[in-house]
XYZ file of C-alpha atoms in Angstrom:
551
model
C 34.715 -303.688 -61.181
C 34.637 -304.767 -64.584
C 35.330 -302.193 -66.853
C 34.395 -303.523 -69.803
C 31.586 -304.640 -68.742
C 30.887 -301.591 -67.278
C 30.934 -300.089 -71.385
C 28.376 -302.780 -72.086
C 25.288 -300.989 -70.881
C 25.625 -298.496 -73.260
C 24.177 -294.987 -71.553
C 24.384 -293.403 -74.631
C 25.357 -289.644 -75.253
C 22.277 -287.877 -74.757
C 20.752 -289.786 -71.795
C 24.063 -289.184 -69.716
C 23.938 -285.233 -70.780
C 20.369 -285.473 -69.473
C 21.327 -287.497 -66.316
C 24.051 -284.780 -65.536
C 21.372 -281.869 -66.453
C 18.554 -283.613 -63.678
C 21.355 -283.944 -61.184
C 21.858 -280.011 -61.320
C 18.556 -279.664 -61.730
C 17.535 -281.326 -57.882
C 16.334 -278.660 -55.011
C 18.790 -276.582 -55.783
C 16.937 -274.813 -58.205
C 14.238 -274.285 -55.635
C 15.783 -272.961 -52.570
C 19.274 -271.627 -53.825
C 18.556 -268.745 -55.056
C 16.360 -267.404 -51.951
C 18.785 -268.485 -49.799
C 21.446 -267.109 -51.818
C 19.789 -263.576 -51.915
C 19.077 -263.831 -48.372
C 22.680 -264.380 -47.973
C 24.700 -262.014 -50.550
C 21.980 -259.610 -51.960
C 21.588 -259.124 -55.646
C 25.634 -259.875 -55.278
C 24.227 -263.583 -55.088
C 24.561 -263.614 -59.074
C 28.328 -263.223 -58.911
C 28.218 -266.374 -56.572
C 26.579 -268.710 -59.301
C 29.189 -267.667 -61.704
C 32.324 -268.355 -58.755
C 30.410 -271.901 -58.294
C 30.049 -272.107 -61.783
C 34.043 -271.630 -62.444
C 34.892 -273.721 -59.509
C 33.054 -276.687 -60.601
C 34.101 -276.651 -64.035
C 38.291 -276.909 -62.435
C 37.136 -279.190 -60.871
C 34.769 -281.031 -63.114
C 37.970 -281.045 -65.985
C 39.967 -282.358 -64.055
C 37.957 -285.603 -63.407
C 37.420 -285.744 -67.022
C 41.254 -286.234 -67.727
C 40.815 -289.191 -65.117
C 37.337 -290.569 -65.732
C 38.160 -290.937 -69.149
C 41.256 -292.524 -68.811
C 39.422 -294.918 -66.088
C 35.608 -295.495 -67.101
C 34.882 -296.538 -63.603
C 31.202 -296.262 -62.166
C 31.490 -294.870 -59.091
C 35.023 -294.053 -60.066
C 35.328 -291.156 -57.661
C 35.593 -293.455 -54.591
C 37.806 -295.446 -56.289
C 40.509 -292.636 -57.754
C 42.236 -291.632 -54.376
C 43.285 -295.943 -54.463
C 44.602 -295.802 -58.028
C 46.706 -292.403 -57.409
C 47.806 -292.804 -53.171
C 47.059 -296.551 -52.672
C 44.484 -298.169 -50.267
C 44.597 -295.874 -47.309
C 44.175 -292.775 -48.454
C 42.104 -294.879 -51.689
C 39.338 -295.601 -48.718
C 39.532 -292.266 -47.051
C 38.532 -290.349 -50.047
C 36.273 -293.056 -51.207
C 34.989 -292.683 -47.650
C 34.310 -288.555 -47.810
C 32.474 -288.766 -51.506
C 30.388 -291.159 -50.532
C 28.915 -289.098 -47.465
C 28.447 -286.096 -50.158
C 26.422 -288.773 -52.803
C 24.913 -289.910 -49.792
C 24.104 -287.272 -48.177
C 22.008 -285.786 -51.196
C 19.223 -288.499 -51.105
C 17.202 -287.239 -48.305
C 18.125 -283.545 -48.801
C 16.213 -283.729 -52.095
C 13.322 -285.835 -49.959
C 13.664 -282.388 -47.156
C 13.310 -280.172 -50.186
C 9.213 -282.168 -51.634
C 8.482 -281.470 -47.789
C 8.907 -277.675 -47.538
C 7.425 -277.049 -50.701
C 4.361 -278.898 -49.785
C 3.925 -276.908 -46.963
C 2.673 -274.162 -49.713
C -0.011 -276.071 -50.122
C -3.388 -274.553 -49.005
C -4.616 -278.073 -47.259
C -4.610 -277.834 -43.756
C -2.307 -280.469 -42.884
C 0.211 -278.914 -45.246
C 0.599 -276.652 -43.259
C 1.716 -278.332 -40.448
C 4.746 -279.954 -42.030
C 7.015 -276.521 -41.104
C 7.333 -274.562 -37.893
C 6.278 -271.555 -38.775
C 9.042 -269.936 -36.270
C 11.972 -271.965 -36.574
C 11.579 -272.779 -40.433
C 12.287 -276.615 -39.738
C 10.169 -280.024 -40.297
C 7.910 -280.710 -37.320
C 7.443 -284.284 -36.850
C 4.757 -284.445 -39.035
C 7.524 -283.250 -42.106
C 10.034 -285.540 -40.689
C 7.326 -289.107 -41.469
C 6.315 -287.357 -44.872
C 10.541 -286.322 -46.181
C 11.051 -289.925 -44.697
C 8.180 -291.856 -47.114
C 9.403 -289.596 -50.045
C 13.665 -291.078 -49.607
C 11.694 -294.332 -49.427
C 9.270 -293.853 -52.103
C 12.232 -292.293 -54.594
C 14.802 -294.932 -53.311
C 12.935 -297.794 -55.146
C 12.939 -295.864 -57.766
C 15.977 -296.992 -58.999
C 15.550 -300.047 -57.892
C 16.082 -302.402 -60.188
C 17.621 -301.451 -63.333
C 20.160 -299.197 -64.382
C 18.396 -298.643 -68.164
C 15.172 -297.802 -66.341
C 17.763 -295.181 -64.590
C 17.870 -293.227 -68.091
C 14.620 -294.108 -69.714
C 13.597 -292.325 -66.683
C 15.227 -289.537 -65.942
C 15.629 -288.919 -69.468
C 11.454 -288.002 -69.194
C 11.609 -286.530 -65.971
C 14.329 -283.738 -66.899
C 12.751 -282.941 -70.128
C 9.934 -281.695 -68.043
C 11.210 -280.723 -64.930
C 13.727 -278.493 -67.143
C 10.458 -276.668 -68.630
C 8.911 -275.921 -64.910
C 11.885 -273.247 -64.343
C 11.709 -272.034 -67.415
C 8.568 -270.964 -67.285
C 8.318 -269.719 -64.137
C 11.152 -267.009 -64.460
C 9.001 -266.208 -67.622
C 6.153 -265.318 -65.833
C 7.653 -264.391 -62.505
C 9.643 -261.743 -64.851
C 6.416 -261.092 -67.085
C 5.014 -260.413 -63.850
C 6.532 -256.952 -63.020
C 10.401 -256.532 -63.042
C 11.556 -253.830 -60.355
C 15.311 -252.870 -61.088
C 15.343 -250.779 -58.335
C 15.675 -254.210 -55.974
C 19.583 -254.155 -57.537
C 20.759 -251.693 -55.369
C 18.016 -250.955 -52.865
C 18.503 -250.975 -49.291
C 22.099 -251.442 -48.776
C 23.360 -251.591 -52.792
C 24.287 -254.564 -55.158
C 26.246 -256.218 -52.135
C 24.205 -255.248 -49.381
C 26.036 -257.930 -46.819
C 29.883 -257.287 -48.630
C 31.972 -259.271 -50.796
C 32.815 -261.999 -47.897
C 29.227 -262.762 -48.180
C 29.615 -263.820 -51.791
C 32.481 -266.354 -51.038
C 30.221 -267.646 -47.734
C 27.071 -268.139 -50.187
C 29.277 -270.302 -52.662
C 28.744 -272.765 -50.274
C 26.284 -272.737 -48.073
C 23.595 -271.662 -49.709
C 23.483 -274.208 -52.479
C 25.400 -272.855 -55.286
C 28.257 -275.651 -54.468
C 25.468 -278.211 -54.142
C 23.185 -277.103 -57.106
C 26.440 -277.894 -59.249
C 27.057 -281.338 -57.518
C 25.297 -282.888 -60.751
C 28.205 -282.799 -63.070
C 29.883 -285.913 -60.337
C 26.806 -288.290 -61.794
C 28.133 -288.214 -65.200
C 31.888 -288.688 -63.412
C 30.101 -291.753 -61.790
C 28.044 -293.404 -64.090
C 29.830 -292.275 -66.973
C 31.371 -295.563 -67.377
C 28.395 -297.481 -68.315
C 28.363 -294.857 -71.080
C 29.098 -296.807 -74.990
C 32.234 -293.689 -75.763
C 33.173 -292.564 -72.204
C 36.170 -290.994 -73.576
C 34.488 -288.752 -75.365
C 30.739 -288.464 -73.477
C 32.174 -287.688 -70.201
C 33.719 -284.006 -70.949
C 30.957 -283.928 -73.577
C 28.054 -284.324 -71.542
C 30.224 -282.554 -68.422
C 30.673 -279.031 -70.520
C 27.060 -279.155 -72.134
C 25.605 -279.582 -68.413
C 27.539 -277.226 -66.344
C 26.403 -274.307 -69.027
C 23.200 -275.097 -69.440
C 23.024 -274.968 -65.425
C 24.703 -271.821 -64.915
C 22.641 -269.938 -67.784
C 19.494 -271.689 -66.036
C 20.310 -270.571 -62.431
C 21.480 -266.850 -63.216
C 17.885 -266.689 -64.883
C 16.538 -267.544 -61.874
C 18.374 -265.833 -59.622
C 17.845 -262.658 -61.379
C 13.709 -262.933 -61.895
C 13.904 -263.889 -57.505
C 15.687 -260.761 -56.703
C 13.276 -258.564 -59.785
C 10.755 -260.078 -59.176
C 10.076 -259.524 -54.994
C 7.736 -256.843 -54.735
C 9.559 -253.715 -53.158
C 6.870 -253.313 -50.264
C 8.025 -256.456 -49.426
C 11.974 -256.296 -49.247
C 11.295 -252.696 -46.971
C 9.137 -253.932 -44.572
C 11.695 -257.493 -44.118
C 13.971 -254.256 -43.721
C 16.294 -255.660 -46.642
C 17.451 -259.175 -48.490
C 18.788 -260.648 -45.474
C 14.691 -260.860 -44.297
C 13.532 -262.217 -46.506
C 13.040 -265.605 -45.883
C 10.751 -268.413 -47.216
C 10.153 -271.784 -46.434
C 9.121 -272.633 -50.463
C 11.182 -269.729 -51.836
C 9.734 -269.113 -55.328
C 6.188 -270.369 -54.509
C 5.380 -268.170 -52.279
C 6.597 -265.443 -53.980
C 4.103 -266.891 -56.549
C 1.567 -266.537 -54.107
C 3.022 -262.843 -53.276
C 2.339 -262.009 -57.352
C -0.867 -263.288 -57.417
C 0.623 -265.653 -60.226
C -1.970 -269.026 -58.875
C -0.822 -271.465 -61.954
C 2.676 -270.733 -61.564
C 2.144 -271.730 -57.957
C 0.743 -275.217 -59.170
C 3.859 -275.670 -61.402
C 6.445 -275.472 -58.994
C 4.483 -277.741 -55.872
C 4.439 -280.010 -59.018
C 8.265 -279.304 -60.033
C 8.905 -279.482 -56.308
C 8.170 -283.556 -56.304
C 9.439 -284.193 -59.986
C 12.678 -282.121 -60.299
C 13.727 -284.337 -56.536
C 12.930 -287.075 -57.793
C 14.955 -287.324 -61.296
C 18.397 -286.106 -58.713
C 17.562 -288.972 -56.554
C 17.539 -291.514 -59.173
C 21.200 -290.186 -60.471
C 21.586 -289.978 -56.647
C 20.675 -293.598 -55.603
C 22.877 -294.769 -58.098
C 26.090 -293.632 -57.795
C 25.802 -293.907 -53.632
C 25.473 -297.492 -54.541
C 27.829 -297.494 -57.102
C 30.319 -295.987 -54.515
C 30.111 -298.433 -52.326
C 30.571 -301.317 -54.448
C 34.043 -299.756 -55.122
C 34.648 -299.362 -51.577
C 33.353 -303.594 -51.189
C 36.016 -303.968 -53.994
C 38.893 -302.225 -51.929
C 38.319 -304.973 -49.346
C 36.629 -301.983 -46.448
C 33.297 -302.332 -46.762
C 31.675 -306.243 -46.942
C 32.494 -307.854 -49.812
C 29.013 -308.470 -49.996
C 27.854 -305.038 -50.690
C 29.336 -305.297 -54.002
C 26.678 -308.337 -55.244
C 25.039 -307.166 -58.083
C 20.942 -308.301 -59.240
C 21.433 -311.341 -61.614
C 18.511 -310.466 -63.585
C 18.100 -306.592 -63.333
C 22.285 -305.021 -62.368
C 21.373 -303.523 -59.537
C 23.598 -303.258 -56.340
C 20.598 -303.921 -53.884
C 22.627 -304.658 -50.451
C 24.426 -301.472 -51.537
C 21.389 -299.545 -52.331
C 19.724 -300.623 -48.484
C 22.656 -299.313 -46.792
C 22.643 -295.800 -48.403
C 18.919 -296.267 -47.413
C 20.110 -296.925 -44.074
C 22.379 -294.008 -44.213
C 19.632 -292.067 -45.730
C 17.646 -291.919 -42.746
C 19.585 -291.856 -39.745
C 20.738 -288.622 -41.796
C 17.416 -287.369 -41.924
C 16.335 -288.162 -38.282
C 19.407 -286.577 -36.881
C 20.309 -283.116 -38.490
C 18.152 -283.118 -41.882
C 14.926 -280.898 -40.481
C 15.475 -278.596 -43.111
C 16.717 -277.997 -46.556
C 19.071 -274.639 -45.596
C 20.781 -276.280 -41.508
C 22.020 -279.723 -43.960
C 22.407 -277.800 -47.383
C 26.115 -276.456 -46.100
C 27.160 -279.559 -44.176
C 26.638 -281.767 -47.558
C 28.170 -278.683 -49.242
C 31.506 -278.983 -46.960
C 31.208 -282.657 -47.782
C 31.589 -282.166 -51.533
C 34.104 -279.503 -51.345
C 36.351 -282.366 -49.778
C 35.284 -285.199 -52.091
C 36.573 -283.070 -54.828
C 39.864 -282.877 -53.540
C 41.267 -285.811 -55.245
C 40.211 -285.265 -58.769
C 43.184 -282.451 -59.867
C 45.966 -284.477 -57.751
C 44.923 -287.623 -59.225
C 45.731 -286.012 -62.575
C 49.216 -284.741 -61.595
C 49.872 -288.510 -59.935
C 49.329 -289.960 -63.250
C 50.886 -287.335 -65.387
C 54.567 -288.817 -63.570
C 53.553 -292.211 -62.783
C 51.438 -293.436 -65.863
C 52.625 -291.553 -68.927
C 51.315 -294.247 -71.391
C 47.768 -294.161 -69.959
C 45.283 -293.593 -72.188
C 43.453 -290.283 -72.188
C 40.665 -289.652 -74.379
C 40.134 -286.278 -72.645
C 43.852 -284.429 -71.869
C 43.385 -281.031 -69.928
C 45.142 -278.434 -71.236
C 48.390 -276.648 -68.843
C 47.312 -279.441 -66.027
C 50.326 -278.084 -64.292
C 49.035 -274.901 -63.887
C 45.579 -275.353 -63.519
C 45.473 -278.094 -60.680
C 47.415 -276.122 -58.206
C 45.211 -273.806 -59.397
C 42.085 -276.327 -58.944
C 43.086 -277.189 -55.428
C 43.391 -273.817 -53.723
C 40.485 -273.155 -55.563
C 38.415 -276.115 -53.396
C 40.311 -275.124 -49.908
C 39.293 -271.719 -50.373
C 35.490 -273.079 -50.901
C 35.559 -275.371 -47.609
C 37.066 -272.499 -45.891
C 33.952 -270.358 -46.713
C 31.735 -272.677 -45.988
C 32.024 -271.426 -42.517
C 33.231 -273.144 -39.093
C 31.218 -275.345 -37.378
C 30.726 -276.740 -40.592
C 34.401 -277.190 -41.823
C 35.283 -278.814 -38.480
C 32.048 -281.617 -38.896
C 32.807 -282.163 -42.456
C 37.378 -282.704 -41.375
C 35.345 -285.302 -38.827
C 33.033 -287.207 -40.643
C 35.717 -287.070 -43.097
C 38.834 -288.907 -40.830
C 36.650 -291.264 -38.926
C 37.926 -293.174 -41.916
C 41.284 -293.313 -40.531
C 40.858 -295.356 -37.709
C 38.432 -297.794 -39.748
C 40.988 -298.770 -42.547
C 43.485 -299.049 -39.429
C 41.340 -301.122 -37.888
C 40.750 -303.160 -41.311
C 44.197 -303.920 -42.185
C 45.065 -304.692 -38.869
C 42.682 -307.917 -39.225
C 43.713 -308.361 -42.609
C 47.201 -309.003 -40.783
C 48.930 -305.855 -42.276
C 52.014 -305.619 -39.713
C 53.589 -302.135 -41.036
C 50.826 -299.652 -40.727
C 52.609 -296.231 -41.295
C 53.958 -297.880 -44.690
C 50.460 -298.033 -45.531
C 49.786 -294.352 -43.826
C 52.154 -292.482 -45.155
C 50.781 -292.056 -48.809
C 47.449 -290.129 -46.678
C 49.340 -287.917 -43.981
C 49.125 -285.230 -46.603
C 45.051 -285.296 -46.360
C 45.211 -285.549 -42.722
C 47.552 -282.549 -42.280
C 45.517 -280.613 -45.087
C 41.968 -280.611 -43.308
C 43.353 -280.399 -39.925
C 45.564 -277.299 -40.835
C 41.812 -276.039 -42.339
C 39.758 -276.653 -39.570
C 42.296 -274.898 -37.543
C 42.823 -271.607 -39.658
C 38.731 -271.953 -40.140
C 37.989 -271.717 -35.971
C 40.696 -269.018 -35.977
C 39.765 -266.971 -39.466
C 37.649 -264.127 -39.791
C 34.013 -263.212 -38.053
C 33.004 -263.295 -41.843
C 33.662 -266.661 -42.115
C 32.530 -267.774 -38.720
C 35.893 -267.735 -37.195
C 37.406 -266.147 -33.522
C 38.117 -262.643 -35.443
C 42.183 -264.124 -34.281
C 43.260 -263.567 -38.472
C 42.218 -260.935 -39.880
C 39.696 -260.653 -43.081
C 42.086 -261.512 -46.548
C 45.248 -262.710 -44.342
C 42.982 -265.705 -43.260
C 42.467 -266.362 -47.261
C 45.900 -265.935 -47.891
C 47.089 -268.480 -45.522
C 44.846 -270.753 -46.625
C 46.196 -270.512 -50.258
C 49.713 -271.289 -49.265
C 48.616 -273.859 -46.735
C 46.791 -275.823 -49.821
C 49.627 -274.973 -52.293
C 52.554 -276.858 -50.592
C 50.261 -279.250 -49.398
C 49.126 -280.089 -53.430
C 53.179 -280.854 -54.347
C 53.480 -283.095 -51.262
C 50.195 -284.903 -52.036
C 51.440 -285.215 -55.602
C 54.853 -286.634 -54.024
C 53.701 -288.669 -51.806
C 51.515 -290.495 -55.148
C 54.819 -290.622 -56.770
C 56.691 -292.432 -54.013
C 53.363 -294.490 -53.655
C 53.602 -295.775 -56.617
C 57.372 -296.633 -56.036
C 56.617 -298.327 -53.036
C 53.793 -300.705 -54.941
C 50.979 -299.632 -52.562
C 48.260 -298.626 -55.683
C 48.397 -302.128 -56.802
C 46.945 -303.485 -60.061
C 46.120 -300.904 -62.691
C 42.069 -301.796 -63.932
C 43.612 -299.796 -67.877
C 47.108 -300.729 -68.026
C 46.698 -304.241 -66.611
C 43.994 -304.640 -68.575
C 45.310 -303.856 -71.738
C 48.404 -306.616 -70.930
C 46.260 -308.905 -70.336
C 44.328 -308.778 -73.203
C 48.005 -308.538 -75.170
C 48.911 -311.324 -74.074
C 45.511 -313.143 -74.577
C 45.546 -312.499 -78.121
C 46.529 -315.369 -80.829
C 50.464 -314.520 -82.574
C 50.009 -312.610 -85.869
C 50.640 -315.070 -88.735
C 54.554 -314.811 -89.950
C 55.121 -314.479 -93.815
C 56.807 -317.062 -95.641
C 60.528 -316.322 -95.639
C 61.642 -315.290 -99.559
C 62.887 -318.928 -101.023
């Protein structure tokens, strides 16, 4: 993909910040506070802080790599640039699954909020007992998926214009909801009654980070990295947009969580038997109904369309860039990377993502709460290459221009990778096993493609990728044997399991960096889109005129 071409699209810094905020304020704010409160009680506030710190560390590593390689959809390419084609395809495959999965879940969120409407047919969208979409609800979610997908079918510039407007509108909705809920009556006793501040223990707080939509909500930072290559000044725009979007997101989500916790009527909380029993299909809308704030109900029902629509604009564009990058590495058909000659969008890639979205919606997408933990675990796997790529490039490309340089990278990068491993473990078994199987499915596909291309030495190609196979396999095993608090069999006691995960992840990080350095010595990553472009530009430049020799 031509990096210079990407820069000519000229997204402004404001548009990039709006894309980040718009992605962060998707369906996460509609469901995250209610789901996190059910899992962790009032201690869900701590889960949001942990999630923001974790995503912030991940985002800063991607800020260095993304500003050095401002490639649209670059998160699908960084593994290839650091370790060669095989690892690049596996990590790119994981990123693609994580981003493309966001398209149907936004439609599911909108459909579930429609069930709070007073129309008779709206009650048939969600089953009252299982809290999952009915066949009719699935059909409505499918229709919304297609309509939201069409919103990004024509151009990137249309994306920026529509998203900026939608973001301003949908950001005002949660702010007004917080003010209205608190004004209706704020019950401070809710934060200590029914089991105290952390009624389900602190392990539930860690679980809430990945299973209750916290990581899911902050995942909007990916849109900044993946679309930042289309900014006017990517080196400055990417880190500024990341910091701005994440900071504003944290403040807003803490306010939403506090408003939800304090606004639930104490009698309803007692009747439910504590926070674990507070289960709403559309949390804020149903809470506003309980409090008889009808204008807030209408506003939230409107916001349930605006928020997913705004997020899906960036999701559709990012997922298309992912497919394009995987096509350019040779593991997806080349025709998927074609762009429309007039509108500049990758329409074949968009059609592929639509097919994947429909498949996911029909098979496992029966509710937001069911799909969000799996997508969150897939997101965490997609983050793994960021801090590793920083460590590899610091050793192999010292001359690489880095508009943003991560401070204390030798400490922060291993720590970030360990944090990511723990977050993946917190997503609980069997979610860890499911996403591991989905990710490693890319390995036999890579072997088949390389064999068809005539590659004779597959072991040489796979050598830089064994660390990831080991890491995912070992983490899944630890998850299966681990504490029952995280869905395991209980063979490993609490505390010991997390210590083993952290130790395994720390060793794997240094193995991964060493593998990347070895891959560069073997010439596996291939041409560098930044350094080689600089060399070509210097060779093509006219020779400077020499000053005349003195007489």
